[in-house]
Coordinates of C-alpha atoms and ligand atoms in Angstrom, one line a residue:
X1 CA -12.6 95.1 -45.6
X2 CA -10.8 93.0 -48.0
X3 CA -7.8 91.9 -45.9
X4 CA -5.0 89.4 -47.1
X5 CA -4.7 86.1 -45.0
X6 CA -1.8 86.7 -42.7
X7 CA 0.4 83.9 -44.6
X8 CA -0.5 85.8 -47.9
X9 CA 1.4 89.2 -46.8
X10 CA 4.7 90.3 -47.9
X11 CA 5.7 90.8 -44.2
X12 CA 5.0 86.9 -43.5
X13 CA 7.3 86.2 -46.3
X14 CA 9.7 88.5 -45.0
X15 CA 9.5 86.9 -41.5
X16 CA 10.0 83.6 -43.1
X17 CA 13.1 84.8 -44.7
X18 CA 14.5 86.4 -41.7
X19 CA 13.7 83.3 -39.5
X20 CA 16.0 81.2 -41.9
X21 CA 18.6 84.0 -42.0
X22 CA 18.9 85.0 -38.5
X23 CA 15.7 84.6 -36.5
X24 CA 16.4 80.9 -35.8
X25 CA 19.6 81.5 -34.2
X26 CA 18.9 84.5 -32.1
X27 CA 20.9 84.4 -29.1
X28 CA 20.0 86.8 -26.2
X29 CA 23.5 87.2 -24.8
X30 CA 24.8 88.2 -28.3
X31 CA 21.7 90.6 -28.8
X32 CA 22.4 92.3 -25.0
X33 CA 26.3 92.8 -25.9
X34 CA 25.4 94.2 -29.5
X35 CA 22.4 96.5 -28.2
X36 CA 23.5 98.4 -25.0
X37 CA 20.1 100.2 -25.3
X38 CA 18.1 96.8 -25.5
X39 CA 16.4 96.9 -22.1
X40 CA 15.6 100.7 -22.3
X41 CA 14.2 100.4 -25.7
X42 CA 12.2 96.9 -25.1
X43 CA 11.1 98.2 -22.0
X44 CA 7.4 99.7 -22.5
X45 CA 5.1 101.3 -20.2
X46 CA 1.3 100.6 -20.3
X47 CA -1.0 102.0 -17.9
X48 CA -0.4 100.4 -14.2
X49 CA 1.8 97.5 -16.0
X50 CA 5.7 97.8 -17.2
X51 CA 7.0 95.1 -19.5
X52 CA 10.0 94.3 -20.0
X53 CA 10.5 92.5 -23.6
X54 CA 14.2 92.5 -23.9
X55 CA 14.5 89.1 -23.1
X56 CA 12.3 87.8 -25.8
X57 CA 13.6 86.1 -28.7
X58 CA 13.7 88.9 -31.4
X59 CA 15.9 91.4 -32.8
X60 CA 15.1 94.8 -34.6
X61 CA 14.4 93.1 -38.0
X62 CA 12.0 90.9 -36.3
X63 CA 9.9 93.7 -34.8
X64 CA 10.3 95.6 -37.8
X65 CA 8.4 93.0 -39.7
X66 CA 6.1 92.2 -37.3
X67 CA 4.7 95.7 -37.5
X68 CA 4.4 95.6 -41.3
X69 CA 2.4 92.4 -40.5
X70 CA 0.3 94.2 -38.3
X71 CA -0.4 97.0 -41.0
X72 CA -0.9 94.6 -43.6
X73 CA -3.2 92.6 -41.8
X74 CA -5.0 95.8 -40.8
X75 CA -4.9 95.2 -37.2
X76 CA -5.9 99.0 -36.4
X77 CA -9.2 98.7 -38.5
X78 CA -10.2 95.3 -36.9
X79 CA -9.4 96.7 -33.4
X80 CA -11.5 99.8 -34.2
X81 CA -14.4 97.9 -35.6
X82 CA -14.5 95.9 -32.2
X83 CA -14.8 98.9 -30.3
X84 CA -17.6 100.5 -32.6
X85 CA -19.8 97.6 -32.2
X86 CA -19.2 95.7 -35.5
X87 CA -20.5 92.2 -35.5
X88 CA -16.9 90.8 -35.3
X89 CA -18.3 87.4 -33.9
X90 CA -19.5 86.3 -37.3
X91 CA -20.5 82.8 -36.4
X92 CA -22.7 84.2 -33.6
X93 CA -23.7 87.3 -35.3
X94 CA -22.7 89.3 -32.5
X95 CA -20.4 92.2 -31.4
X96 CA -17.6 92.1 -28.7
X97 CA -18.2 94.8 -26.7
X98 CA -16.8 94.0 -23.4
X99 CA -14.7 97.4 -23.4
X100 CA -18.0 99.0 -23.3
X101 CA -18.7 97.6 -19.6
X102 CA -15.7 99.4 -18.5
X103 CA -16.1 102.7 -20.1
X104 CA -17.1 105.7 -17.9
X105 CA -20.6 106.6 -18.0
X106 CA -21.8 108.1 -21.3
X107 CA -18.7 107.1 -23.2
X108 CA -19.0 103.6 -24.4
X109 CA -21.6 101.8 -26.2
X110 CA -24.7 101.0 -24.6
X111 CA -23.7 103.2 -21.7
X112 CA -26.9 103.8 -20.2
X113 CA -27.7 100.1 -20.2
X114 CA -24.4 99.3 -18.7
X115 CA -24.3 102.1 -16.1
X116 CA -28.1 101.2 -15.1
X117 CA -27.1 97.5 -14.3
X118 CA -23.8 98.5 -12.8
X119 CA -25.4 100.9 -10.2
X120 CA -27.9 98.4 -9.4
X121 CA -25.4 95.7 -8.7
X122 CA -23.1 97.8 -6.8
X123 CA -25.9 99.1 -4.6
X124 CA -26.8 95.6 -3.9
X125 CA -23.3 94.5 -3.1
X126 CA -22.8 97.5 -0.7
X127 CA -26.0 96.4 1.0
X128 CA -24.9 92.8 1.5
X129 CA -21.4 94.1 2.8
X130 CA -23.2 96.2 5.2
X131 CA -24.8 93.6 6.9
X132 CA -22.1 91.0 6.5
X133 CA -21.2 88.6 9.4
X134 CA -24.2 89.5 11.5
X135 CA -26.3 87.5 13.5
X136 CA -29.9 88.3 11.9
X137 CA -31.1 85.8 9.5
X138 CA -30.4 87.3 6.1
X139 CA -26.9 88.7 7.2
X140 CA -24.5 87.1 4.9
X141 CA -21.3 85.4 6.1
X142 CA -20.7 83.1 2.7
X143 CA -21.1 83.9 -1.1
X144 CA -21.2 80.7 -3.2
X145 CA -20.7 81.5 -6.9
X146 CA -22.4 78.6 -8.9
X147 CA -20.9 79.1 -12.4
X148 CA -18.2 77.7 -14.9
X149 CA -15.7 78.7 -17.4
X150 CA -16.4 82.5 -17.9
X151 CA -18.9 82.7 -15.5
X152 CA -16.6 81.4 -12.5
X153 CA -12.8 81.7 -13.5
X154 CA -12.9 85.9 -13.3
X155 CA -14.4 86.1 -9.9
X156 CA -12.2 82.9 -8.5
X157 CA -9.0 84.8 -9.9
X158 CA -9.7 88.5 -8.9
X159 CA -11.0 87.7 -5.3
X160 CA -8.1 86.1 -3.9
X161 CA -5.7 88.4 -6.1
X162 CA -7.2 91.6 -4.0
X163 CA -7.4 89.7 -0.9
X164 CA -5.8 92.9 0.7
X165 CA -9.2 94.9 -0.1
X166 CA -11.9 92.0 0.5
X167 CA -14.4 92.5 3.3
X168 CA -13.1 90.4 6.3
X169 CA -16.4 89.0 7.4
X170 CA -17.1 87.4 4.3
X171 CA -15.8 84.4 2.9
X172 CA -16.3 83.2 -0.9
X173 CA -16.7 79.8 -2.6
X174 CA -16.8 78.8 -6.2
X175 CA -18.7 75.8 -7.3
X176 CA -18.4 74.8 -10.9
X177 CA -17.8 71.0 -11.3
X178 CA -20.9 68.9 -12.2
X179 CA -19.0 66.5 -10.0
X180 CA -21.6 67.0 -6.6
X181 CA -18.4 67.0 -4.3
X182 CA -17.6 70.1 -5.5
X183 CA -21.0 71.4 -3.9
X184 CA -21.0 69.3 -1.1
X185 CA -17.7 70.4 0.2
X186 CA -18.9 74.0 0.2
X187 CA -22.3 73.2 1.8
X188 CA -21.0 71.5 4.8
X189 CA -19.2 74.8 5.8
X190 CA -22.2 77.2 5.4
X191 CA -25.2 78.1 6.8
X192 CA -28.7 78.5 4.8
X193 CA -29.6 81.7 6.8
X194 CA -26.2 83.4 6.2
X195 CA -25.5 82.4 2.9
X196 CA -25.9 84.0 -0.5
X197 CA -25.9 81.9 -3.6
X198 CA -25.2 83.4 -7.3
X199 CA -26.2 81.3 -10.0
X200 CA -24.0 82.7 -12.6
X201 CA -24.7 81.7 -16.3
X202 CA -24.7 83.6 -19.6
X203 CA -27.2 81.4 -21.1
X204 CA -28.7 80.0 -17.9
X205 CA -28.8 76.6 -19.4
X206 CA -25.4 75.1 -18.9
X207 CA -25.4 71.6 -17.7
X208 CA -23.0 71.9 -14.8
X209 CA -24.5 75.1 -13.3
X210 CA -28.2 74.4 -13.4
X211 CA -27.5 71.2 -11.8
X212 CA -25.5 72.7 -9.1
X213 CA -28.2 75.4 -8.5
X214 CA -31.0 72.9 -8.1
X215 CA -28.9 70.8 -5.7
X216 CA -28.1 74.2 -3.6
X217 CA -32.0 74.8 -3.7
X218 CA -32.6 71.7 -2.8
X219 CA -30.2 71.6 0.1
X220 CA -31.7 75.2 1.2
X221 CA -34.8 73.9 1.5
X222 CA -34.1 70.4 3.4
X223 CA -32.2 72.5 5.8
X224 CA -35.2 74.6 6.6
X225 CA -33.9 77.9 4.9
X226 CA -36.3 80.8 4.7
X227 CA -36.9 83.5 1.9
X228 CA -35.4 81.7 -0.8
X229 CA -35.8 84.8 -2.7
X230 CA -33.2 86.5 -0.7
X231 CA -30.7 83.8 -0.7
X232 CA -30.6 83.1 -4.4
X233 CA -29.6 85.9 -7.2
X234 CA -28.7 85.1 -10.7
X235 CA -26.3 86.8 -13.2
X236 CA -27.1 86.1 -16.7
X237 CA -28.2 87.3 -20.1
X238 CA -31.4 85.1 -20.0
X239 CA -33.6 86.9 -17.3
X240 CA -36.7 84.7 -18.2
X241 CA -34.8 81.3 -17.4
X242 CA -33.8 82.7 -14.2
X243 CA -37.4 83.9 -13.6
X244 CA -38.6 80.2 -14.3
X245 CA -36.1 78.8 -11.9
X246 CA -37.7 80.9 -9.3
X247 CA -35.0 83.9 -8.8
X248 CA -36.4 87.2 -8.4
X249 CA -33.2 89.2 -7.9
X250 CA -31.3 89.0 -11.4
X251 CA -28.7 91.2 -12.8
X252 CA -28.7 91.1 -16.5
X253 CA -25.8 91.3 -19.1
X254 CA -26.0 90.7 -23.0
X255 CA -25.0 88.7 -25.9
X256 CA -22.4 91.0 -26.9
X257 CA -20.4 90.1 -23.7
X258 CA -18.3 86.7 -24.4
X259 CA -18.3 84.4 -21.3
X260 CA -14.3 84.7 -20.9
X261 CA -14.6 88.5 -21.2
X262 CA -17.5 89.1 -18.7
X263 CA -15.8 89.5 -15.4
X264 CA -16.7 93.2 -15.8
X265 CA -20.3 92.6 -16.3
X266 CA -22.8 91.2 -13.7
X267 CA -20.7 88.0 -13.8
X268 CA -18.4 90.3 -11.3
X269 CA -21.0 90.3 -8.8
X270 CA -19.0 88.4 -5.9
X271 CA -16.2 90.4 -6.9
X272 CA -18.1 93.5 -6.0
X273 CA -19.4 91.8 -3.0
X274 CA -16.1 91.3 -1.9
X275 CA -14.8 94.6 -2.7
X276 CA -17.5 97.2 -2.5
X277 CA -18.3 99.5 -5.0
X278 CA -15.4 102.0 -4.9
X279 CA -12.9 99.3 -5.4
X280 CA -15.0 97.7 -8.0
X281 CA -15.1 100.6 -10.0
X282 CA -11.2 101.0 -9.7
X283 CA -11.1 97.7 -11.4
X284 CA -13.4 98.8 -14.1
X285 CA -11.3 102.0 -14.2
X286 CA -7.9 100.1 -14.7
X287 CA -9.4 98.1 -17.6
X288 CA -10.4 101.2 -19.1
X289 CA -7.1 103.0 -19.2
X290 CA -5.7 100.0 -20.7
X291 CA -8.5 99.8 -23.3
X292 CA -7.4 103.7 -24.1
X293 CA -3.9 102.6 -24.3
X294 CA -4.5 99.7 -26.6
X295 CA -6.8 101.9 -29.0
X296 CA -4.6 105.1 -29.0
X297 CA -1.1 104.3 -28.3
X298 CA 0.9 104.4 -31.5
X299 CA 2.0 101.0 -32.7
X300 CA 5.6 101.4 -31.4
X301 CA 4.6 102.0 -28.0
X302 CA 1.4 99.7 -27.9
X303 CA 2.1 97.0 -25.4
X304 CA -0.7 94.6 -25.9
X305 CA 0.1 95.0 -30.0
X306 CA 3.7 93.9 -29.2
X307 CA 3.0 91.1 -26.9
X308 CA 0.2 89.6 -29.5
X309 CA 2.9 90.1 -32.5
X310 CA 5.6 88.3 -30.3
X311 CA 3.1 85.4 -29.7
X312 CA 2.7 84.9 -33.4
X313 CA 6.3 85.4 -34.1
X314 CA 6.9 82.6 -31.5
X315 CA 4.1 80.2 -32.5
X316 CA 4.5 80.4 -36.3
X317 CA 8.1 81.0 -36.9
X318 CA 9.9 80.2 -33.8
X319 CA 7.9 77.1 -33.4
X320 CA 7.2 77.2 -29.9
X321 CA 4.0 75.3 -28.8
X322 CA 3.6 76.5 -25.4
X323 CA 3.8 79.5 -22.9
X324 CA 4.0 79.6 -19.3
X325 CA 2.9 82.2 -16.9
X326 CA 4.5 82.3 -13.4
X327 CA 2.9 85.0 -11.2
X328 CA 5.3 85.7 -8.5
X329 CA 2.3 86.5 -6.1
X330 CA 0.8 83.9 -4.3
X331 CA -2.4 85.9 -4.8
X332 CA -2.4 85.7 -8.7
X333 CA -2.3 82.0 -8.0
X334 CA -5.5 81.6 -10.3
X335 CA -4.2 83.9 -13.0
X336 CA -3.2 80.8 -15.2
X337 CA -6.2 79.2 -15.2
X338 CA -8.0 82.4 -16.0
X339 CA -5.7 82.9 -18.9
X340 CA -6.1 79.3 -20.0
X341 CA -9.6 79.8 -21.0
X342 CA -9.0 83.4 -22.4
X343 CA -6.1 82.5 -24.6
X344 CA -7.1 78.8 -25.6
X345 CA -11.0 79.2 -26.0
X346 CA -10.4 82.4 -27.9
X347 CA -7.5 81.2 -30.3
X348 CA -7.5 77.7 -30.2
X349 CA -9.4 77.5 -33.6
X350 CA -8.6 75.7 -37.0
X351 CA -10.4 77.7 -39.6
X352 CA -10.5 81.4 -40.5
X353 CA -13.3 83.7 -40.6
X354 CA -14.4 82.6 -44.1
X355 CA -14.1 78.9 -42.8
X356 CA -10.8 78.0 -44.7
X357 CA -8.9 75.4 -43.1
X358 CA -5.6 77.0 -41.7
X359 CA -2.3 76.0 -42.8
X360 CA -0.7 77.6 -40.0
X361 CA -0.6 77.0 -35.9
X362 CA -3.0 79.0 -33.9
X363 CA -3.1 79.4 -30.1
X364 CA -0.5 78.2 -28.1
X365 CA -0.9 76.1 -24.9
X366 CA -0.9 78.2 -21.9
X367 CA 0.1 76.8 -18.5
X368 CA 1.6 77.9 -15.5
X369 CA 1.9 78.1 -11.6
X370 CA 2.5 80.7 -9.3
X371 CA 6.6 81.3 -8.4
X372 CA 8.2 80.1 -6.4
X373 CA 6.0 76.9 -6.2
X374 CA 6.5 76.3 -9.9
X375 CA 10.3 76.4 -9.3
X376 CA 10.2 73.0 -7.2
X377 CA 8.1 71.4 -9.8
X378 CA 8.5 71.9 -13.5
X379 CA 10.9 74.7 -13.9
X380 CA 13.5 72.1 -14.5
X381 CA 12.1 71.3 -18.1
X382 CA 12.1 75.0 -18.4
X383 CA 16.2 75.2 -17.7
X384 CA 17.2 71.8 -19.2
X385 CA 14.2 70.3 -21.3
X386 CA 14.3 69.8 -24.5
X387 CA 11.5 72.2 -25.6
X388 CA 11.9 75.8 -25.2
X389 CA 9.1 77.2 -23.6
X390 CA 9.2 81.1 -23.2
X391 CA 8.2 82.0 -19.6
X392 CA 6.4 85.1 -18.3
X393 CA 7.3 86.5 -14.9
X394 CA 4.7 88.9 -13.2
X395 CA 6.2 90.9 -10.3
X396 CA 4.5 92.9 -7.6
X397 CA 7.0 95.6 -6.4
X398 CA 5.0 96.3 -3.1
X399 CA 3.8 93.7 -0.8
X400 CA 0.1 93.4 -0.4
X401 CA -0.8 94.4 3.1
X402 CA -4.2 94.1 5.2
X403 CA -4.2 96.3 8.1
X404 CA -5.7 93.9 10.4
X405 CA -3.8 93.9 13.4
X406 CA -2.7 90.4 13.4
X407 CA 0.8 91.4 12.0
X408 CA 3.1 92.6 14.6
X409 CA 6.0 94.7 13.7
X410 CA 8.5 92.5 14.0
X411 CA 6.3 90.1 11.7
X412 CA 5.8 93.1 9.4
X413 CA 9.5 93.4 9.1
X414 CA 9.8 89.4 8.3
X415 CA 7.3 89.7 5.5
X416 CA 9.0 92.5 4.0
X417 CA 12.2 90.3 4.0
X418 CA 10.0 87.4 2.6
X419 CA 8.7 89.5 -0.3
X420 CA 12.4 90.5 -1.3
X421 CA 12.9 86.6 -1.5
X422 CA 10.2 86.3 -3.7
X423 CA 11.4 89.0 -6.0
X424 CA 14.7 87.6 -6.0
X425 CA 13.6 84.5 -6.9
X426 CA 11.7 85.7 -9.9
X427 CA 14.9 87.8 -10.8
X428 CA 17.2 84.8 -10.5
X429 CA 15.1 82.4 -12.7
X430 CA 15.0 85.2 -15.5
X431 CA 18.7 85.5 -15.2
X432 CA 19.4 81.8 -15.1
X433 CA 17.1 81.0 -18.3
X434 CA 18.9 83.6 -20.0
X435 CA 22.7 82.9 -19.2
X436 CA 22.6 79.5 -18.3
X437 CA 25.9 77.7 -17.4
X438 CA 28.8 76.7 -19.5
X439 CA 30.8 73.3 -19.2
X440 CA 33.9 75.6 -18.0
X441 CA 31.8 77.0 -15.3
X442 CA 30.2 73.6 -14.1
X443 CA 33.7 72.0 -14.2
X444 CA 35.1 74.8 -11.9
X445 CA 32.2 74.2 -9.4
X446 CA 32.3 71.8 -6.7
X447 CA 28.9 69.7 -6.9
X448 CA 26.7 69.4 -3.9
X449 CA 26.7 65.6 -4.6
X450 CA 29.8 63.9 -5.9
X451 CA 29.3 60.7 -7.6
X452 CA 31.5 57.9 -6.9
X453 CA 30.8 56.4 -10.3
X454 CA 30.4 59.4 -12.8
X455 CA 33.7 61.2 -13.7
X456 CA 33.7 65.1 -13.1
X457 CA 33.0 66.1 -17.1
X458 CA 29.8 63.6 -17.0
X459 CA 28.8 65.1 -13.7
X460 CA 29.5 68.9 -15.3
X461 CA 27.5 67.9 -18.2
X462 CA 24.4 67.3 -16.3
X463 CA 25.1 70.7 -14.5
X464 CA 25.5 72.8 -17.5
X465 CA 22.5 75.1 -18.8
X466 CA 22.2 76.2 -22.5
X467 CA 20.9 79.4 -21.4
X468 CA 19.2 81.5 -24.3
X469 CA 15.7 80.5 -22.8
X470 CA 13.2 83.4 -23.4
X471 CA 11.0 85.4 -20.9
X472 CA 9.1 88.4 -20.3
X473 CA 8.6 90.5 -17.2
X474 CA 5.6 92.3 -16.3
X475 CA 6.0 94.6 -13.1
X476 CA 3.2 96.0 -11.2
X477 CA 3.9 98.6 -8.5
X478 CA 1.3 97.0 -6.2
X479 CA -1.4 94.6 -6.7
X480 CA -4.5 96.8 -6.3
X481 CA -7.9 96.7 -8.0
X482 CA -7.0 99.4 -11.0
X483 CA -3.6 97.6 -11.7
X484 CA -5.4 94.0 -11.8
X485 CA -7.8 95.5 -14.0
X486 CA -5.2 97.0 -16.3
X487 CA -3.3 93.8 -16.4
X488 CA -6.5 91.6 -17.3
X489 CA -7.5 93.9 -20.3
X490 CA -3.8 93.7 -21.4
X491 CA -4.1 89.9 -21.6
X492 CA -7.4 90.4 -23.2
X493 CA -6.3 92.6 -26.1
X494 CA -3.1 90.6 -26.6
X495 CA -5.4 87.6 -27.4
X496 CA -7.2 89.8 -29.7
X497 CA -4.0 90.7 -31.7
X498 CA -2.7 87.4 -32.2
X499 CA -6.5 86.4 -33.1
X500 CA -6.7 89.0 -35.5
X501 CA -3.5 88.3 -37.3
X502 CA -4.5 84.8 -37.9
X503 CA -7.9 85.9 -39.1
X504 CA -9.8 83.6 -36.8
X505 CA -13.3 84.5 -34.7
X506 CA -11.6 84.9 -31.2
X507 CA -15.2 85.0 -29.7
X508 CA -16.7 82.1 -30.5
X509 CA -16.5 78.4 -29.3
X510 CA -18.0 75.7 -31.2
X511 CA -15.1 73.5 -30.1
X512 CA -16.9 72.8 -26.6
X513 CA -20.4 71.6 -28.5
X514 CA -19.6 68.3 -29.7
X515 CA -18.6 66.9 -26.4
X516 CA -21.8 68.4 -24.7
X517 CA -24.2 67.0 -27.3
X518 CA -22.7 63.5 -27.0
X519 CA -23.0 63.8 -23.3
X520 CA -26.6 64.7 -23.7
X521 CA -26.8 61.2 -25.6
X522 CA -24.7 59.1 -23.1
X523 CA -26.6 60.3 -20.2
X524 CA -29.6 58.3 -20.3
X525 CA -27.4 55.0 -21.6
X526 CA -25.4 55.3 -18.4
X527 CA -28.7 54.5 -16.7
X528 CA -30.3 52.2 -19.1
X529 CA -27.2 50.4 -20.2
X530 CA -28.4 50.8 -23.9
X531 CA -25.1 50.8 -26.0
X532 CA -26.8 50.4 -29.4
X533 CA -25.0 52.3 -31.9
X534 CA -21.9 53.2 -30.0
X535 CA -18.5 52.6 -30.9
X536 CA -16.8 49.5 -29.1
X537 CA -14.8 51.6 -26.8
X538 CA -17.5 53.8 -25.3
X539 CA -20.1 50.5 -25.2
X540 CA -17.2 48.8 -23.1
X541 CA -16.8 51.6 -20.6
X542 CA -20.5 52.1 -20.4
X543 CA -20.7 48.6 -19.4
X544 CA -18.0 48.9 -16.9
X545 CA -19.1 52.1 -15.4
X546 CA -22.7 51.0 -14.7
Ligands
F6P1 O1 -17.4 75.9 -22.4 C1 -18.2 76.7 -23.0 C2 -18.9 77.8 -22.3 O2 -19.6 78.3 -23.3 C3 -17.9 79.2 -22.1 O3 -17.7 79.9 -23.2 C4 -18.7 79.9 -20.9 O4 -17.8 80.9 -20.3 C5 -19.1 78.8 -20.0 O5 -19.4 77.6 -21.3 C6 -20.4 78.8 -19.3 O6 -21.3 79.4 -19.9 P1 -22.6 79.9 -19.3 O7 -22.0 81.4 -18.5 O8 -23.6 80.0 -20.4 O9 -23.0 79.0 -18.0

C-alpha cells in the first residue's frame, strides 16, 4: 500500500490554508449562532455512547478537509488491515488483533484459541466467586493483581467503574510499583489462606512484576500458607516462564495482543472474578459492538473516526498540546490513568513506520481527574489560563445503584439529588467554558469579595472569562459492563485513527526500553558504589543515595 505521509497530502495543505483563513479564529458562539442545527448535526450515536461534538473548535470546512485527509491517508484500508491480521506492528513483526478477543465465537481471527481460553478463564472466575467469602481454607476473600502498565491499568480501572456489578464478598487490590510499600500495604490486609494472587505479565519478565511476585510468594510461605498452587495463578503469553516460577494455573494470550489493549484477554481475569462470566461477556459484547461500528459505519457517522481526526486537527493545526478527560462519575476515577497509557504509549512517537523523523507533532498529553474534584483543583486554568486545553466530559445519565440494603428510601432520594448535582456541574462547566463572561457582565455583578484597594474595573477584569474554550461531551445511559466495553473500545479506535494519519506504529513502545536497560546497569552500582564511566550527575547521586 503506497500511502502519502499526512503532511504531503492535498488535504493537509488545505487544512493549513483553512487554519490561516478561518480555523485560527473559530469562535463557538458565532458557530452556534450561524448554524442552528449545529448540535443535531454534530451529535453522533455510537453503540452505547452518544457524543456531542458541537462544542469542538471546528466548522463545516474543517470537517470536510479532515474527511479528505482520512481518504488520502487511506484510513479505511489501514483499519481493515488491522482487522484482517496484517503485521501492522512492523517493528515487532506482529499483528494487532485485540478486536478478535471480543468477537463472538466463530467470528474473529483465532476464534477457537480465544474462546478456549475465555471459557476456561470464566469457569475459573465463576468457581472462585462460588466460594467467595467462605471460611474454608482456599475460599477467596481478596484478589491481588500483580502487574504493571497494560497488565494493571485495565482491571484497575474497570473494577471500580463497575462497582455496582461486583461480588460483594470479594476485595480487589492492585500492586504494580517496584516500591515494596505497594505490596506491603496490601499484605497487611489479607490472609494467605483466603487470597488469590494473579501474576499478570505479557512477557513474564517485567522487573516490577516479577520482583513483587517473588516477594508475595515469600510472604505466603512465611505466613505458613498452604497449597501455593491454588493461591497463585498467572496471566501471560509466556507460559513456560510462569511454569518455571512454579505456577500451575495459567491463562494464556498471544503476542498479537498489545499490553495496553489486553484488558479483553486473560489480563481481564480479576475483572471476570469481580463481575462473573455473564457480565464479563457483556463487557466484551459492548466492545465488539463498537468494533462493528468502527469497521462498518460510513465515515460521516463513524464516531471513532471523527474523534481521531479532531485530535489531529487540534494537535497539528490548532496547536493544542494536551487534552483533559473529566469523567463526571466517581466510579470512572481511574479512566484518565488508563487512557494515558493508551494514548501516550501508542502515539508518543517521533518517527513514522519507515523510520523517517517526523516534522509534525504526534500524541497530545492526556490527563484528567473526575468531576467534580477537578473543578476544585485545575479547572481554574482551563477557564482562565493562557493555554487552551480541550476538555472531555463523560456524563452518565442513570445513577449506578447496588441493591444491597444499606440504602433507605430517603437516602435513595438524596442520592438521586446528588446525581443531578453531578450532572448539573458537568453541564455548567461546559457552558461556562464556551460562553465565558464579558467585562460588562463582570462589572454588573457584585463580587463576593470586594477589594478595598482595587478599583471595580480591575476586579471585574479578574472576573472575566474569555470563553470559546472547546469541549466534548460523551453520554452513557448507564455505567454497565456493555457500555463501559463500548466506551473503552471507542477510545482505542480513536487512538488508532490519529496514529494512522500520523503514519506511526501505534503498537510498539521502544521508548520505555532505554531507561529499563540503564536501570539494569545502575542496580549493582547502587550496591557496590562503582561509578566508573557514569556521568557526573548520576555518579554524585549514587554517592548520595548509598
Ligand atoms: O512499560 C512498557 C510495557 O511493556 C507496557 O507496554 C506493558 O503494558 C507493561 O510494560 C507491562 O508489561 P508486561 O505485561 O510484559 O509485564
